[in-house]
PDB file of C-alpha atoms in Angstrom:
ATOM      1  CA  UNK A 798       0.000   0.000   0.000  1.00 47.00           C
ATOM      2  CA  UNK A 799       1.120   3.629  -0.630  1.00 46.00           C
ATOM      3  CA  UNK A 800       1.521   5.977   1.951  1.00 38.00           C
ATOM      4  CA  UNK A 801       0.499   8.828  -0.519  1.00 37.00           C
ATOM      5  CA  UNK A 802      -2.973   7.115  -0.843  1.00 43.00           C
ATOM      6  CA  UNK A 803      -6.004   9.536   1.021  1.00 50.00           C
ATOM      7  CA  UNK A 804      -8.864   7.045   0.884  1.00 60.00           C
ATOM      8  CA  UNK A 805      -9.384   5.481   4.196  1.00 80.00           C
ATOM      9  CA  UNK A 806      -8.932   1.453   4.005  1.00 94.00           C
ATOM     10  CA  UNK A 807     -10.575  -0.297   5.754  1.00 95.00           C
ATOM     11  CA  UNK A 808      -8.563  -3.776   5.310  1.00 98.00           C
ATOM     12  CA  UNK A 809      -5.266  -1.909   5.814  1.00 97.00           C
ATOM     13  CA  UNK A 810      -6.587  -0.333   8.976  1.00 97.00           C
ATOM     14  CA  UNK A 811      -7.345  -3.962  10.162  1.00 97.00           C
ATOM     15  CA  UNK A 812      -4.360  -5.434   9.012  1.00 98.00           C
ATOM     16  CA  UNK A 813      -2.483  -2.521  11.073  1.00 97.00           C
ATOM     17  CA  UNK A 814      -4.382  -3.101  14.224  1.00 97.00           C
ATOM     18  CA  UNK A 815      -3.593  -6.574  14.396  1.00 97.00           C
ATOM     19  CA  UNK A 816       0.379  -5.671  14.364  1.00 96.00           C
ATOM     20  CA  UNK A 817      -0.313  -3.666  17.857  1.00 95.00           C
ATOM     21  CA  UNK A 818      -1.684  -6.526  20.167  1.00 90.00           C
ATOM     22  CA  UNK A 819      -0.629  -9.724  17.127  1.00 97.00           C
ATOM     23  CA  UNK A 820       1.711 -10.916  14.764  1.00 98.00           C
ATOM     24  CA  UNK A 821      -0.377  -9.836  11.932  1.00 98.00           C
ATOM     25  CA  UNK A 822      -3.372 -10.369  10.465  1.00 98.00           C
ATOM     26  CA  UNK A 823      -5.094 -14.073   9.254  1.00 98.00           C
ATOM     27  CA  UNK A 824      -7.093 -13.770   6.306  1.00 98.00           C
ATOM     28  CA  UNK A 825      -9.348 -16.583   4.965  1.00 98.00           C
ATOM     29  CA  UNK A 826     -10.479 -17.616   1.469  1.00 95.00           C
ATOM     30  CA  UNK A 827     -13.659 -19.003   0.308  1.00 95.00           C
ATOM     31  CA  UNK A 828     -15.652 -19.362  -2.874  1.00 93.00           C
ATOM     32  CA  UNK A 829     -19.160 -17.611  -3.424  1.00 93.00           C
ATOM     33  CA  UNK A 830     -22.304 -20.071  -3.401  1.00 90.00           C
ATOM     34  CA  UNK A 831     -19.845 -23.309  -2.201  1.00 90.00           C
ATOM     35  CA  UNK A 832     -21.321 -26.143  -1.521  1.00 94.00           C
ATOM     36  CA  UNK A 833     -24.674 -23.981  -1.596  1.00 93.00           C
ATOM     37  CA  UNK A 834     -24.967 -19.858  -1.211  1.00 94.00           C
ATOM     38  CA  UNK A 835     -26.810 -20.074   2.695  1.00 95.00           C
ATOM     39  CA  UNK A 836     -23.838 -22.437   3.908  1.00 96.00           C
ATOM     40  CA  UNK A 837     -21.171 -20.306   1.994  1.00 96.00           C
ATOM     41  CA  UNK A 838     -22.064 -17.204   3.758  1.00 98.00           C
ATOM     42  CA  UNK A 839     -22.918 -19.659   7.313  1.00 98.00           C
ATOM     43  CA  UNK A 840     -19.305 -20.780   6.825  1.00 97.00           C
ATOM     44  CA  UNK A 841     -17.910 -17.013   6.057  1.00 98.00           C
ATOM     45  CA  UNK A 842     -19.099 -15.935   9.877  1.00 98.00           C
ATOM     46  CA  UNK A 843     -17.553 -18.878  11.155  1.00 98.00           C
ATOM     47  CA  UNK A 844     -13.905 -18.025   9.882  1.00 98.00           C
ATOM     48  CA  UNK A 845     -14.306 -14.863  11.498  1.00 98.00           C
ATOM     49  CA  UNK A 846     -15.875 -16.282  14.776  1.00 98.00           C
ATOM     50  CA  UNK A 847     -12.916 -18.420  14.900  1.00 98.00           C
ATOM     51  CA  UNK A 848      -9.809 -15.933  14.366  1.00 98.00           C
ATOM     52  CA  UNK A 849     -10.050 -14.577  10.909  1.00 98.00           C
ATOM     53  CA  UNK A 850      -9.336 -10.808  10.356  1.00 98.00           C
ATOM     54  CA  UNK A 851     -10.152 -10.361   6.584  1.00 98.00           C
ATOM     55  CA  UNK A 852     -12.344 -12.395   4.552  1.00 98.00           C
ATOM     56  CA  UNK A 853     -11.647 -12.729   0.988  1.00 97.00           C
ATOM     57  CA  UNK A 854     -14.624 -14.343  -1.061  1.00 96.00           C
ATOM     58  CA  UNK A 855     -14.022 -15.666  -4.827  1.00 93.00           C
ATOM     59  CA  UNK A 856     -16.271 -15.532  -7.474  1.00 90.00           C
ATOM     60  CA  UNK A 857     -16.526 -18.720  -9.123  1.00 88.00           C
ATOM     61  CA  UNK A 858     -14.997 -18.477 -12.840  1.00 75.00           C
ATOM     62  CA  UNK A 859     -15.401 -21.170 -15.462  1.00 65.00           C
ATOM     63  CA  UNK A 860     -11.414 -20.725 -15.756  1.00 61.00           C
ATOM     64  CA  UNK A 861      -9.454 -19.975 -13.026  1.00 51.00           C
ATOM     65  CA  UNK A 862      -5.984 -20.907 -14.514  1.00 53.00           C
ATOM     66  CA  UNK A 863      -4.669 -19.558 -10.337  1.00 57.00           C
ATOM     67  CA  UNK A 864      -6.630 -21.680  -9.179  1.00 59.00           C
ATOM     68  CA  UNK A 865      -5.264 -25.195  -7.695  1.00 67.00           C
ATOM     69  CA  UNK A 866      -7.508 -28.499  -7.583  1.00 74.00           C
ATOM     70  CA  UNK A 867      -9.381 -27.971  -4.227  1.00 73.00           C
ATOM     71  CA  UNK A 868     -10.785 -24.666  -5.339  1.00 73.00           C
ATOM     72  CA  UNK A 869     -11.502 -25.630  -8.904  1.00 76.00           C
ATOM     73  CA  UNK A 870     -13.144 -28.600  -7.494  1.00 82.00           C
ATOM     74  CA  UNK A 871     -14.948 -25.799  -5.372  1.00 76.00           C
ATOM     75  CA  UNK A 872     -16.377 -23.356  -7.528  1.00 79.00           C
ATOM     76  CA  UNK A 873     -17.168 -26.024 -10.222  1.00 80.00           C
ATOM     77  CA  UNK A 874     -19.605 -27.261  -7.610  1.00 74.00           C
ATOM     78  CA  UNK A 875     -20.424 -23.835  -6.557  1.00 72.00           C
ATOM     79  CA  UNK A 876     -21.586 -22.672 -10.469  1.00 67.00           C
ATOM     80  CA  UNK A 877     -23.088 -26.261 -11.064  1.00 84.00           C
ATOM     81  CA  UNK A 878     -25.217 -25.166  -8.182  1.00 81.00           C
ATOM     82  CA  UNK A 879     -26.800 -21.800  -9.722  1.00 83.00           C
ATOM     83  CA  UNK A 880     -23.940 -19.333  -8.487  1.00 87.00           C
ATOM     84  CA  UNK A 881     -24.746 -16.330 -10.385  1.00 88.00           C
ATOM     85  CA  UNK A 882     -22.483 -12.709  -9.898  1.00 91.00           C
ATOM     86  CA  UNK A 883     -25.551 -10.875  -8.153  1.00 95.00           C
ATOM     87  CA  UNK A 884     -25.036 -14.139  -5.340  1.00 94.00           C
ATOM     88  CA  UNK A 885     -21.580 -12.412  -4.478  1.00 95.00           C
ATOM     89  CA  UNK A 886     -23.116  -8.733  -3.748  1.00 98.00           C
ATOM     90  CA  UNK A 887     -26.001 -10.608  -1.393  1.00 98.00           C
ATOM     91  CA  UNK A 888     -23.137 -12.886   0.813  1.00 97.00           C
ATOM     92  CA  UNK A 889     -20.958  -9.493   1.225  1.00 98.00           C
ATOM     93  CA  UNK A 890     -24.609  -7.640   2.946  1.00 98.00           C
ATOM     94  CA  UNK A 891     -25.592 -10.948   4.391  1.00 98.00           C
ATOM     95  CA  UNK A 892     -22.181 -11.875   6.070  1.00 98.00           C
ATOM     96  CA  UNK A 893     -21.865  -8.154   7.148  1.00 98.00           C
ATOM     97  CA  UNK A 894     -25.080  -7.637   9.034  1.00 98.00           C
ATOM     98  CA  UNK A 895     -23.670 -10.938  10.747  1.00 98.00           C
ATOM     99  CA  UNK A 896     -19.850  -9.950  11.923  1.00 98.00           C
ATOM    100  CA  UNK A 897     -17.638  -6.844  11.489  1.00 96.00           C
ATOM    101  CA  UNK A 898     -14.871  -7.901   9.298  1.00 98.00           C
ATOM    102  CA  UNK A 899     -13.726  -6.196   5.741  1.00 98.00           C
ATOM    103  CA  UNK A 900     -14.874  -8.040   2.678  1.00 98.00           C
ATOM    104  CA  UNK A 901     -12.961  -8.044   0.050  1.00 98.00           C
ATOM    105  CA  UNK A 902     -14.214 -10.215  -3.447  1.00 98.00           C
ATOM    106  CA  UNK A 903     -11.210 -12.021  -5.308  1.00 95.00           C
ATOM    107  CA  UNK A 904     -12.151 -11.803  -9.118  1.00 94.00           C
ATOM    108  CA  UNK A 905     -10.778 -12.113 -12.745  1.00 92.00           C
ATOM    109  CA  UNK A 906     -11.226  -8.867 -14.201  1.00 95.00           C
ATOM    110  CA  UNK A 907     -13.688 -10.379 -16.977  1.00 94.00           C
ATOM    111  CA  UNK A 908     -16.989 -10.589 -15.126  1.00 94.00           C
ATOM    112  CA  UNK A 909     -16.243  -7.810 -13.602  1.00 97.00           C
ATOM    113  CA  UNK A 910     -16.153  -5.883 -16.901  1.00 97.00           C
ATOM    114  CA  UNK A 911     -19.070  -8.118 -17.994  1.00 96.00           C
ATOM    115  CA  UNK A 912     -21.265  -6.636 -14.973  1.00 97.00           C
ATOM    116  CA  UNK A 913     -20.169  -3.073 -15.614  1.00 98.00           C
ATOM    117  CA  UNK A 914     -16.782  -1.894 -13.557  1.00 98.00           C
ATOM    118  CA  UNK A 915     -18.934   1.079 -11.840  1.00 98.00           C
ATOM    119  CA  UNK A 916     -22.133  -0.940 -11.735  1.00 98.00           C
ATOM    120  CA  UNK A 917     -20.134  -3.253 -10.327  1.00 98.00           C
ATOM    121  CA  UNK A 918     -18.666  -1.270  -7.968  1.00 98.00           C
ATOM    122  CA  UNK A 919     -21.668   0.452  -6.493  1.00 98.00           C
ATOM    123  CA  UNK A 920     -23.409  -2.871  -5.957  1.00 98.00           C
ATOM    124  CA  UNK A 921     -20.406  -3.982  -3.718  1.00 98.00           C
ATOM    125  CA  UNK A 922     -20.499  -0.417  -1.592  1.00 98.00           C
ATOM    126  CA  UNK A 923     -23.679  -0.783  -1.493  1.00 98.00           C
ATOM    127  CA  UNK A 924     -23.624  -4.517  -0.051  1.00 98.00           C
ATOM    128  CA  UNK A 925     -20.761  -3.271   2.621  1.00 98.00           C
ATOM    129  CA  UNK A 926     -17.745  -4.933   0.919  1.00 98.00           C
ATOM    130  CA  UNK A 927     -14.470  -3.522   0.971  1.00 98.00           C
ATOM    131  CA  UNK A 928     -12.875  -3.975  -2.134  1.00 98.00           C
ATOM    132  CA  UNK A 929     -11.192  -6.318  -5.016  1.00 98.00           C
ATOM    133  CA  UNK A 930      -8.709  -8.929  -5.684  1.00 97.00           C
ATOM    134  CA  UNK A 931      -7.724  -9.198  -9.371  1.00 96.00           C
ATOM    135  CA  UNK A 932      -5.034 -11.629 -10.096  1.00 93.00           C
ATOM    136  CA  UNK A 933      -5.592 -11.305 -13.352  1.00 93.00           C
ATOM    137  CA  UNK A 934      -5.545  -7.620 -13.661  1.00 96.00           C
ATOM    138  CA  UNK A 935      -2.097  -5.769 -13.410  1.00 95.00           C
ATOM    139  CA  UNK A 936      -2.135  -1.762 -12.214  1.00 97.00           C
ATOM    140  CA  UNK A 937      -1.004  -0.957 -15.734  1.00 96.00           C
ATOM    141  CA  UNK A 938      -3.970  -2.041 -17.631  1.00 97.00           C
ATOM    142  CA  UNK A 939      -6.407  -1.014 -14.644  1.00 98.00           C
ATOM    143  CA  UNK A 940      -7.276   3.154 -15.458  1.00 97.00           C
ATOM    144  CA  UNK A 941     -10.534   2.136 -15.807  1.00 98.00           C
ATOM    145  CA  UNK A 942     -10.827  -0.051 -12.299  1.00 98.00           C
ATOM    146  CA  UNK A 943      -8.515   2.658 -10.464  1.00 98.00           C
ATOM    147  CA  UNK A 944     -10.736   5.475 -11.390  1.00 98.00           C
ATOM    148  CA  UNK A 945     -13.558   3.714 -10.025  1.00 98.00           C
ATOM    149  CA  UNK A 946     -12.328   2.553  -7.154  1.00 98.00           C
ATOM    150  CA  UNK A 947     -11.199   6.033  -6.325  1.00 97.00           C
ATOM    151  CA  UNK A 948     -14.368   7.454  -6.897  1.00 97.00           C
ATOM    152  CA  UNK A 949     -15.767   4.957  -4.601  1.00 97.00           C
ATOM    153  CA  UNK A 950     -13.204   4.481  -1.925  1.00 97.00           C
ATOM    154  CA  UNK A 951     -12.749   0.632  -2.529  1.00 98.00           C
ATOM    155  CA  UNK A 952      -9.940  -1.261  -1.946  1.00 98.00           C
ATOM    156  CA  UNK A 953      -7.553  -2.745  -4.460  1.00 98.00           C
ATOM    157  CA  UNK A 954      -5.508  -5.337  -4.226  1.00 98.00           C
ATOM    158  CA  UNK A 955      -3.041  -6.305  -6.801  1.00 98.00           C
ATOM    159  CA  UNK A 956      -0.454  -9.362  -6.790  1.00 96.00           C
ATOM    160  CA  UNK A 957       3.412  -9.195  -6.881  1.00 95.00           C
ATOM    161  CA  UNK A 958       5.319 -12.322  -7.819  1.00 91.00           C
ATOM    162  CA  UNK A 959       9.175 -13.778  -7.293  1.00 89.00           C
ATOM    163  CA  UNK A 960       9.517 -13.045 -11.000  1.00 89.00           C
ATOM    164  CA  UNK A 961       7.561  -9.607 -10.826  1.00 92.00           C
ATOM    165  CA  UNK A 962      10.714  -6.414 -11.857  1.00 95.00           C
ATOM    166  CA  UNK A 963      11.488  -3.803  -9.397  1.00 96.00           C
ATOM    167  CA  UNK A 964       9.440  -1.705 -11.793  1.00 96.00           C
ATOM    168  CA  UNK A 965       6.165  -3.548 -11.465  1.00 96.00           C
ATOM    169  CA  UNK A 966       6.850  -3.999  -7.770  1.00 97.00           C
ATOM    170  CA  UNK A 967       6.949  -0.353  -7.526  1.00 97.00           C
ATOM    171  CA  UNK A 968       3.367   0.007  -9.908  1.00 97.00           C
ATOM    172  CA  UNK A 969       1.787  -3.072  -7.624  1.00 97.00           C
ATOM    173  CA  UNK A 970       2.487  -0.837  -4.393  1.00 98.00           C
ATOM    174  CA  UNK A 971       1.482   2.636  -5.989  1.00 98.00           C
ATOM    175  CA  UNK A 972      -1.359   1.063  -6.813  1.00 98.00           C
ATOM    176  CA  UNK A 973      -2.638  -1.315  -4.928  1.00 98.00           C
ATOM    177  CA  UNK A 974      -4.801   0.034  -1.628  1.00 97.00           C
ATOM    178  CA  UNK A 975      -5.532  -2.364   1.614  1.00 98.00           C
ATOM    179  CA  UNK A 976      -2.298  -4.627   1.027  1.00 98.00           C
ATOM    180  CA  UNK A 977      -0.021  -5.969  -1.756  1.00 98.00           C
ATOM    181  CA  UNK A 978      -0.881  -9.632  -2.204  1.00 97.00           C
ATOM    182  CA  UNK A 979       2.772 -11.497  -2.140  1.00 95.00           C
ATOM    183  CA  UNK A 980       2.567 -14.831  -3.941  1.00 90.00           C
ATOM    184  CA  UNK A 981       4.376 -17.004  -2.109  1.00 73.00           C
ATOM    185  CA  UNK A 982       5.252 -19.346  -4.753  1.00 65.00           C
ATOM    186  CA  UNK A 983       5.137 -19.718  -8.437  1.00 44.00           C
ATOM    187  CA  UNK A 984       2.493 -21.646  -9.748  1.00 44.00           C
ATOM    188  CA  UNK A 985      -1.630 -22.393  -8.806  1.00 44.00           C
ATOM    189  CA  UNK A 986      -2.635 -22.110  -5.436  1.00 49.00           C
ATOM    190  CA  UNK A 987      -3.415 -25.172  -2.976  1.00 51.00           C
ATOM    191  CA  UNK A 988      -1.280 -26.083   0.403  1.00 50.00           C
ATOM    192  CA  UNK A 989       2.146 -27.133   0.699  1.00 50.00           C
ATOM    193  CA  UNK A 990       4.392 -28.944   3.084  1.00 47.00           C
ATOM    194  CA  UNK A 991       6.749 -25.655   2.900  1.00 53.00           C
ATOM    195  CA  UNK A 992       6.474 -21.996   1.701  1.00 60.00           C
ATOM    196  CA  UNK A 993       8.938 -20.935  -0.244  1.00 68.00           C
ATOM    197  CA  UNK A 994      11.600 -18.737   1.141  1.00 80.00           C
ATOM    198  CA  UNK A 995      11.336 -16.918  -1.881  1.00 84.00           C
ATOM    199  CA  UNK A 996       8.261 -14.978   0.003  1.00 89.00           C
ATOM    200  CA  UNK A 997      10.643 -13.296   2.715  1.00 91.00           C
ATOM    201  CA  UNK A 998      13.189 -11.726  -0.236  1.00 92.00           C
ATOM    202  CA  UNK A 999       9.805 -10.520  -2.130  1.00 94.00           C
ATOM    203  CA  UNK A1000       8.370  -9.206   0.995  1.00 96.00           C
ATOM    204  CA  UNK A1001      11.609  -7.312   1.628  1.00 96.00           C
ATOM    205  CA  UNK A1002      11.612  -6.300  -2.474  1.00 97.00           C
ATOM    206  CA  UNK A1003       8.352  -4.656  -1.253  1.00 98.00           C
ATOM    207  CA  UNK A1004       9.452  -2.889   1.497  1.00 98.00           C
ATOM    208  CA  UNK A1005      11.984  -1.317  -0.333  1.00 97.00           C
ATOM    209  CA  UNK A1006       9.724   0.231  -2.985  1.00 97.00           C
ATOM    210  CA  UNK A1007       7.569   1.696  -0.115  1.00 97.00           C
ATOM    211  CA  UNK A1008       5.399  -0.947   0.918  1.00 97.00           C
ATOM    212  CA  UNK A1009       3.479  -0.410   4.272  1.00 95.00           C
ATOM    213  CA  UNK A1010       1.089  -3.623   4.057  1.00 97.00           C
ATOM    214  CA  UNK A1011       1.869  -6.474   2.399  1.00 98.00           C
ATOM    215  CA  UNK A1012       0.467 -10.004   2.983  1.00 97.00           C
ATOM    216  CA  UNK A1013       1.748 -13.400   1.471  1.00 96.00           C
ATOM    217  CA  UNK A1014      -0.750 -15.935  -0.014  1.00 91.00           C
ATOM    218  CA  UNK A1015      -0.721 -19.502  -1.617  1.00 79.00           C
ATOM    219  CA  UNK A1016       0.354 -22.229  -0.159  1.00 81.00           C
ATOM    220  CA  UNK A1017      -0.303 -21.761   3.642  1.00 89.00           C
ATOM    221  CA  UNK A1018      -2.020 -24.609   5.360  1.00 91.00           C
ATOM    222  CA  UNK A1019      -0.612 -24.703   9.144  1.00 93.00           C
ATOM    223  CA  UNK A1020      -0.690 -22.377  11.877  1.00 95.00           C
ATOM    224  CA  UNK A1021       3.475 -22.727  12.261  1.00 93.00           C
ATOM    225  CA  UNK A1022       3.496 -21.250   8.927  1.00 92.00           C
ATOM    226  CA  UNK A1023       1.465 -18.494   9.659  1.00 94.00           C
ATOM    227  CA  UNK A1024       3.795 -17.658  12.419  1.00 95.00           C
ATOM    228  CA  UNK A1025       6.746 -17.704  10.361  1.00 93.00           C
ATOM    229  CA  UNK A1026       5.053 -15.330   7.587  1.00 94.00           C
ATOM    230  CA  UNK A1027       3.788 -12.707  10.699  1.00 96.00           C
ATOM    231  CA  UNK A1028       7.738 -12.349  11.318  1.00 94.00           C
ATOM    232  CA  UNK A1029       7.871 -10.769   7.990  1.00 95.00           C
ATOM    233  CA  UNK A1030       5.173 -10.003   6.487  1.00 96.00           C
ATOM    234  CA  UNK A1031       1.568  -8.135   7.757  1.00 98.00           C
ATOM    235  CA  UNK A1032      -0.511 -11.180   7.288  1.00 97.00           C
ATOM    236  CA  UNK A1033      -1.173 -14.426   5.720  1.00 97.00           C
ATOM    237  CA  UNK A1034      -3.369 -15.525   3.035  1.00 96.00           C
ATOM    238  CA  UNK A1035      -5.043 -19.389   4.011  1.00 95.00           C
ATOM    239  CA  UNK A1036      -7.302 -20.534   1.029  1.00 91.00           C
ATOM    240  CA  UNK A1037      -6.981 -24.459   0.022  1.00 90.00           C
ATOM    241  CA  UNK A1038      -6.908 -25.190   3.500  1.00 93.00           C
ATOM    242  CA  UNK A1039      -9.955 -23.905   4.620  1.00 96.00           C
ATOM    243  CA  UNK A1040     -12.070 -24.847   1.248  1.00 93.00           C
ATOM    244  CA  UNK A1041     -10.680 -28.430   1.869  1.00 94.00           C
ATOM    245  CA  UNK A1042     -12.146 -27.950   5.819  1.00 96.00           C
ATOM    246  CA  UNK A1043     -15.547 -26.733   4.387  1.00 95.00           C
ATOM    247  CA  UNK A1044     -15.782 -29.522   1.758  1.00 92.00           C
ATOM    248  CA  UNK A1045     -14.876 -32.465   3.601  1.00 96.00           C
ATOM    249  CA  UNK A1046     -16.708 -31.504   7.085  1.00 97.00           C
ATOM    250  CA  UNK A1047     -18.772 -28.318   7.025  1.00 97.00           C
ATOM    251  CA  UNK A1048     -19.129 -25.301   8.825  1.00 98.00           C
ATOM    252  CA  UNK A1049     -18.155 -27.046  11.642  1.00 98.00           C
ATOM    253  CA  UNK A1050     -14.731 -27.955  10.243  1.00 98.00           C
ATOM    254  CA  UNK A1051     -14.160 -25.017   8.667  1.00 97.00           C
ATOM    255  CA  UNK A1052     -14.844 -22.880  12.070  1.00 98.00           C
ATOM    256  CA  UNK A1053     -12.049 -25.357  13.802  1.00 98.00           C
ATOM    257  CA  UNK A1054      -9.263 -25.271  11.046  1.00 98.00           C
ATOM    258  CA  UNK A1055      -9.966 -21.660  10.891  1.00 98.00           C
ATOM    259  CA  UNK A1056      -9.307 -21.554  14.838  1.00 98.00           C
ATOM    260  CA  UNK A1057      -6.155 -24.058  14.539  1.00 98.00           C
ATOM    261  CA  UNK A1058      -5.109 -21.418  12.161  1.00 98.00           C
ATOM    262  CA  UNK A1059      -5.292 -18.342  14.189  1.00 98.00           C
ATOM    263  CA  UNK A1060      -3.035 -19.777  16.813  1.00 98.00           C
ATOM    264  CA  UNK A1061      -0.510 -18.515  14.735  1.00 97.00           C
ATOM    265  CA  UNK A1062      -1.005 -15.051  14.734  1.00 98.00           C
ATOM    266  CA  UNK A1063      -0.109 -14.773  18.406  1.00 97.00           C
ATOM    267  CA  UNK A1064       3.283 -13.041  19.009  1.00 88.00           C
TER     268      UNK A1064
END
């Protein structure tokens, strides 16, 4: 995040508080209308009743080349099952009227652009989210999303990679408002035995272009990870691992995972 940015965020000023009392902040992945929309937005409350800071919702896609199997596996299920865009705007109100955590919706750019970028926009003000993720979206090609999202005061979140130049380093932080998104590792997302180390050198790539908020993602699964990315970094991005939680035992298991999880955000 830039310093020079005005617009109040609200998923950098959460992120921040949890560096005063925590490690840093946990936030939690899960896909839109998964297995159904009433038990996506069920289990959604329960990751923040159990630890999590910032919840970041996907919109199913027919083809989410980031994706790894677990999620694909996911939001197949979740667009088999009627998921339709409008879905995402009523689990951001519906999950807000329930706990007081920032929302923000990861997205490829496409259906956003489909629905309208300030249509698109407004609806998710209006519903009480925060902002986007757009993996597929880099802050060079965005004039149309940053305008909008300065007009509205949303949130966005772009992604910086191991392979990413100190130039586009420098254009991801300029741009991006509530954190920079640090991918961990090369490749699709889903849990691994080890994060790569290659997440501490980007993180510090990061700082050194002016970073203030930047939080590593893909491949986190245990809550000794999460401790070891809160030494570094301002929080830690848990998707597979949860999705895996919901799919195989429910709410239920997604609420404990999610609480196994925020053990490591102590300090």
């Amino acid at each position: 995040m830039n310093d020079s940015t005005t617009t109040a965020s609200p998923v950098a000023t959460t992120i921040a508080n949890t560096r005063v009392d925590r490690a840093g902040a946990l936030i939690g992945y899960l896909p839109v209308g998964f297995p159904t929309l009433e038990t996506s937005i069920d289990a959604a409350v329960a990751l923040v009743e159990n630890g999590v800071d910032v919840l970041e919702l996907g919109l199913p896609y027919t083809d989410p080349v980031m994706d790894g199997p677990v999620i694909q596996k996911a939001t197949q299920t979740a667009l088999e099952n009627g998921f339709r865009l409008r879905d995402a705007f009523t689990a951001v109100e519906a999950i807000r009227s329930r706990v007081d955590a920032p929302i923000l919706l990861m997205t490829y750019y496409n259906p956003v652009v489909q629905y309208g970028v300030d249509r698109f926009a407004d609806d998710l003000v209006s519903a009480g989210g925060a902002g986007l993720i757009t993996p597929d979206l880099t802050p060079d090609a965005a004039g149309e999303w940053l305008a909008t999202s300065d007009r509205t005061g949303l949130d966005r979140v772009f992604l910086a990679a191991p392979t990413s130049t100190d130039d586009r380093l420098k254009l991801a932080v300029d741009n991006s408002r509530g954190f920079v998104y640090v991918v961990s590792t090369m490749g699709v997302t889903g849990a691994r035995g080890d994060v790569d180390a290659a997440a501490r050198t980007l993180v510090d790539r990061l700082r050194g272009a002016g970073s203030t908020s930047a939080c590593v993602g893909i491949g986190i699964s245990t809550s000794d990870q999460i401790a070891e990315i809160l030494a570094y970094a301002d929080g830690a991005i848990v998707g597979s691992a949860l999705v895996r939680a919901l799919s195989e035992d429910g709410v239920a298991g997604v609420a404990r995972v999610a609480a196994s999880l925020a053990r490591g955000t102590a300090r």
